[in-house]
Amino acid sequence: MQKGVPDEGATPVRVPVTASAAARLRAGEHIVLSGPIWRLGGAGWERIRAGSRALQPLPFDVAGAVLWLDPAAERLPAAPNGGDAADAAVIHLIASGLAAIISERPCTPSIRYALRKYGALAIRSQRRTLRSSGAIVAFSDLGLEALRAIRVRRLPAVVTVDAHGGEYRVDRSPNRAAG
């Protein structure tokens, strides 16, 4: 996947992603996403995490959804890949029907387990233009960290963890997980 250049041989994937579409994709496969995706900053993750602990309804329809994890937010303790408490929020979304996460960082073992258990995907894309774009859907008081809906067309990406537990490290060759 070249930065900013659509992958001509990539598999097209429409969002919302169906369970059968997710099951067909394999780790290391290049894809192009089209449709609405969601983006959430660090403070937004804290709200999702608190809401999941309080069993509050999610502020968006998670079924088949793709959630882009803001790289800046991923370094925060309340964000995904930031620890067990943060992982719980992501796992809650995956268990609720989230089809994929777009992340620039490797998934923790607990998130990889949830992806396999619920048939979801981890995806990597180098597009950074998504950070502040899109309509605010929830948590408008958070500014750039609010929940946003972003419509993408042919967003190039690669599957890093498939629905069967297969893993692909962007800097290395595919490593099929046992399972």
Coordinates of C-alpha atoms in Angstrom, one line a residue:
M1 CA 0.0 0.0 0.0
Q2 CA 1.6 3.3 -1.1
K3 CA 0.7 6.4 0.9
G4 CA -2.0 8.3 -0.9
V5 CA -2.2 6.0 -3.9
P6 CA -5.2 3.7 -4.2
D7 CA -4.3 0.0 -4.5
E8 CA -5.6 -1.1 -7.9
G9 CA -5.6 -4.8 -7.0
A10 CA -7.2 -4.2 -3.6
T11 CA -10.5 -5.8 -2.6
P12 CA -13.4 -3.3 -2.4
V13 CA -15.2 -3.3 1.0
R14 CA -18.5 -1.5 1.6
V15 CA -19.4 -0.1 5.0
P16 CA -21.3 -1.3 6.9
V17 CA -19.3 -4.5 6.7
T18 CA -21.3 -7.7 6.7
A19 CA -20.2 -10.7 8.7
S20 CA -19.7 -12.7 5.5
A21 CA -17.6 -10.0 4.0
A22 CA -15.4 -9.8 7.1
A23 CA -15.0 -13.6 7.1
R24 CA -13.7 -13.6 3.5
L25 CA -10.9 -11.1 4.2
R26 CA -7.5 -12.3 5.3
A27 CA -4.6 -10.8 7.2
G28 CA -2.3 -9.0 4.7
E29 CA -5.0 -8.4 2.2
H30 CA -5.2 -4.9 0.7
I31 CA -8.6 -3.4 0.7
V32 CA -10.3 -0.1 -0.2
L33 CA -13.1 1.0 2.1
S34 CA -16.1 3.0 0.9
G35 CA -18.9 4.3 3.1
P36 CA -19.3 5.9 6.5
I37 CA -16.7 5.3 9.2
W38 CA -16.5 6.7 12.7
R39 CA -13.7 8.6 14.3
L40 CA -13.2 9.2 18.0
G41 CA -10.5 11.1 20.0
G42 CA -9.1 10.3 23.5
A43 CA -11.7 12.2 25.6
G44 CA -14.4 10.6 23.5
W45 CA -13.0 7.2 24.3
E46 CA -13.2 8.1 28.0
R47 CA -16.9 8.8 27.5
I48 CA -17.5 5.5 25.6
R49 CA -15.6 3.6 28.3
A50 CA -17.6 5.2 31.1
G51 CA -20.9 4.6 29.2
S52 CA -20.0 0.9 28.6
R53 CA -19.4 0.5 32.4
A54 CA -22.7 2.1 33.1
L55 CA -24.4 0.0 30.4
Q56 CA -25.5 3.1 28.5
P57 CA -26.6 2.8 24.9
L58 CA -23.9 3.6 22.3
P59 CA -24.1 7.0 20.5
F60 CA -24.0 5.4 17.1
D61 CA -25.2 2.2 15.3
V62 CA -22.3 -0.1 15.8
A63 CA -23.6 -3.0 13.7
G64 CA -21.2 -3.5 10.8
A65 CA -19.5 -0.2 11.6
V66 CA -15.8 0.7 11.1
L67 CA -14.2 2.9 13.8
W68 CA -11.0 4.8 13.1
L69 CA -8.9 5.1 16.2
D70 CA -7.2 8.5 16.2
P71 CA -3.4 7.9 16.5
A72 CA -3.0 10.7 19.0
A73 CA -5.8 9.3 21.1
E74 CA -4.3 5.8 21.0
R75 CA -1.4 7.0 23.2
L76 CA -3.7 8.0 26.1
P77 CA -4.4 5.7 29.0
A78 CA -8.2 5.8 28.4
A79 CA -7.8 4.9 24.7
P80 CA -7.5 1.5 22.9
N81 CA -4.0 -0.1 23.3
G82 CA -3.6 2.0 26.5
G83 CA -4.4 -0.8 29.0
D84 CA -6.9 -3.2 30.2
A85 CA -9.6 -0.6 31.0
A86 CA -9.3 0.9 27.6
D87 CA -9.4 -2.5 25.9
A88 CA -12.7 -3.2 27.7
A89 CA -14.3 -0.3 25.8
V90 CA -13.1 -1.6 22.4
I91 CA -14.1 -5.2 23.3
H92 CA -17.5 -3.9 24.3
L93 CA -17.9 -2.3 20.9
I94 CA -16.7 -5.4 19.1
A95 CA -19.1 -7.6 21.1
S96 CA -21.9 -5.2 20.2
G97 CA -21.3 -5.7 16.5
L98 CA -18.4 -3.4 15.4
A99 CA -17.0 -4.9 12.2
A100 CA -13.6 -3.3 12.2
I101 CA -11.2 -0.9 13.8
I102 CA -8.7 1.2 11.9
S103 CA -5.5 1.6 14.0
E104 CA -1.9 2.5 13.4
R105 CA -0.7 0.5 16.4
P106 CA -0.7 -3.2 17.0
C107 CA -3.7 -4.6 18.8
T108 CA -3.3 -5.9 22.4
P109 CA -3.8 -9.7 22.9
S110 CA -7.2 -9.1 24.5
I111 CA -8.4 -7.1 21.5
R112 CA -7.0 -9.7 19.1
Y113 CA -8.9 -12.4 21.0
A114 CA -12.2 -10.3 20.7
L115 CA -11.7 -9.7 17.0
R116 CA -11.4 -13.5 16.5
K117 CA -14.2 -14.4 18.9
Y118 CA -16.7 -11.9 17.3
G119 CA -15.5 -12.2 13.7
A120 CA -14.2 -8.6 13.4
L121 CA -11.1 -7.0 11.8
A122 CA -8.2 -4.7 12.6
I123 CA -7.2 -2.6 9.6
R124 CA -4.3 -0.2 9.0
S125 CA -4.5 2.9 6.8
Q126 CA -1.9 5.6 6.3
R127 CA -4.5 8.4 5.6
R128 CA -4.1 11.1 8.3
T129 CA -6.5 13.5 6.6
L130 CA -9.4 11.9 8.6
R131 CA -8.3 13.4 11.9
S132 CA -10.6 16.5 11.9
S133 CA -13.0 15.8 9.1
G134 CA -16.5 14.6 9.3
A135 CA -19.8 15.7 10.9
I136 CA -20.0 15.6 14.7
V137 CA -22.4 13.0 15.9
A138 CA -21.9 12.9 19.7
F139 CA -19.8 14.6 22.4
S140 CA -19.8 18.0 20.5
D141 CA -18.3 19.7 23.6
L142 CA -15.1 17.7 23.0
G143 CA -14.2 19.5 19.8
L144 CA -11.7 17.5 17.8
E145 CA -12.1 14.5 20.1
A146 CA -15.9 14.3 19.5
L147 CA -17.4 11.3 17.7
R148 CA -17.5 12.1 14.0
A149 CA -19.1 10.4 11.0
I150 CA -16.7 10.4 8.0
R151 CA -17.7 9.3 4.5
V152 CA -14.8 7.7 2.7
R153 CA -14.5 6.5 -0.9
R154 CA -11.8 4.0 -1.8
L155 CA -9.8 4.5 1.4
P156 CA -6.7 2.2 0.9
A157 CA -5.9 -0.1 3.8
V158 CA -4.5 -3.5 4.8
V159 CA -6.1 -6.1 7.1
T160 CA -3.7 -6.5 10.0
V161 CA -5.9 -9.0 12.1
D162 CA -8.5 -11.0 10.3
A163 CA -11.8 -12.5 11.7
H164 CA -10.1 -15.9 12.0
G165 CA -7.1 -14.7 14.1
G166 CA -4.6 -14.4 11.3
E167 CA -2.2 -11.5 11.8
Y168 CA -0.1 -9.4 9.5
R169 CA 2.5 -7.1 10.7
V170 CA 2.9 -4.2 8.3
D171 CA 6.7 -4.4 8.5
R172 CA 6.8 -8.3 8.3
S173 CA 5.2 -11.1 6.4
P174 CA 1.9 -12.7 7.4
N175 CA 1.9 -14.9 10.6
R176 CA -1.1 -17.1 10.7
A177 CA -2.4 -17.6 14.3
A178 CA -3.4 -21.0 15.6
G179 CA -7.0 -21.4 16.0

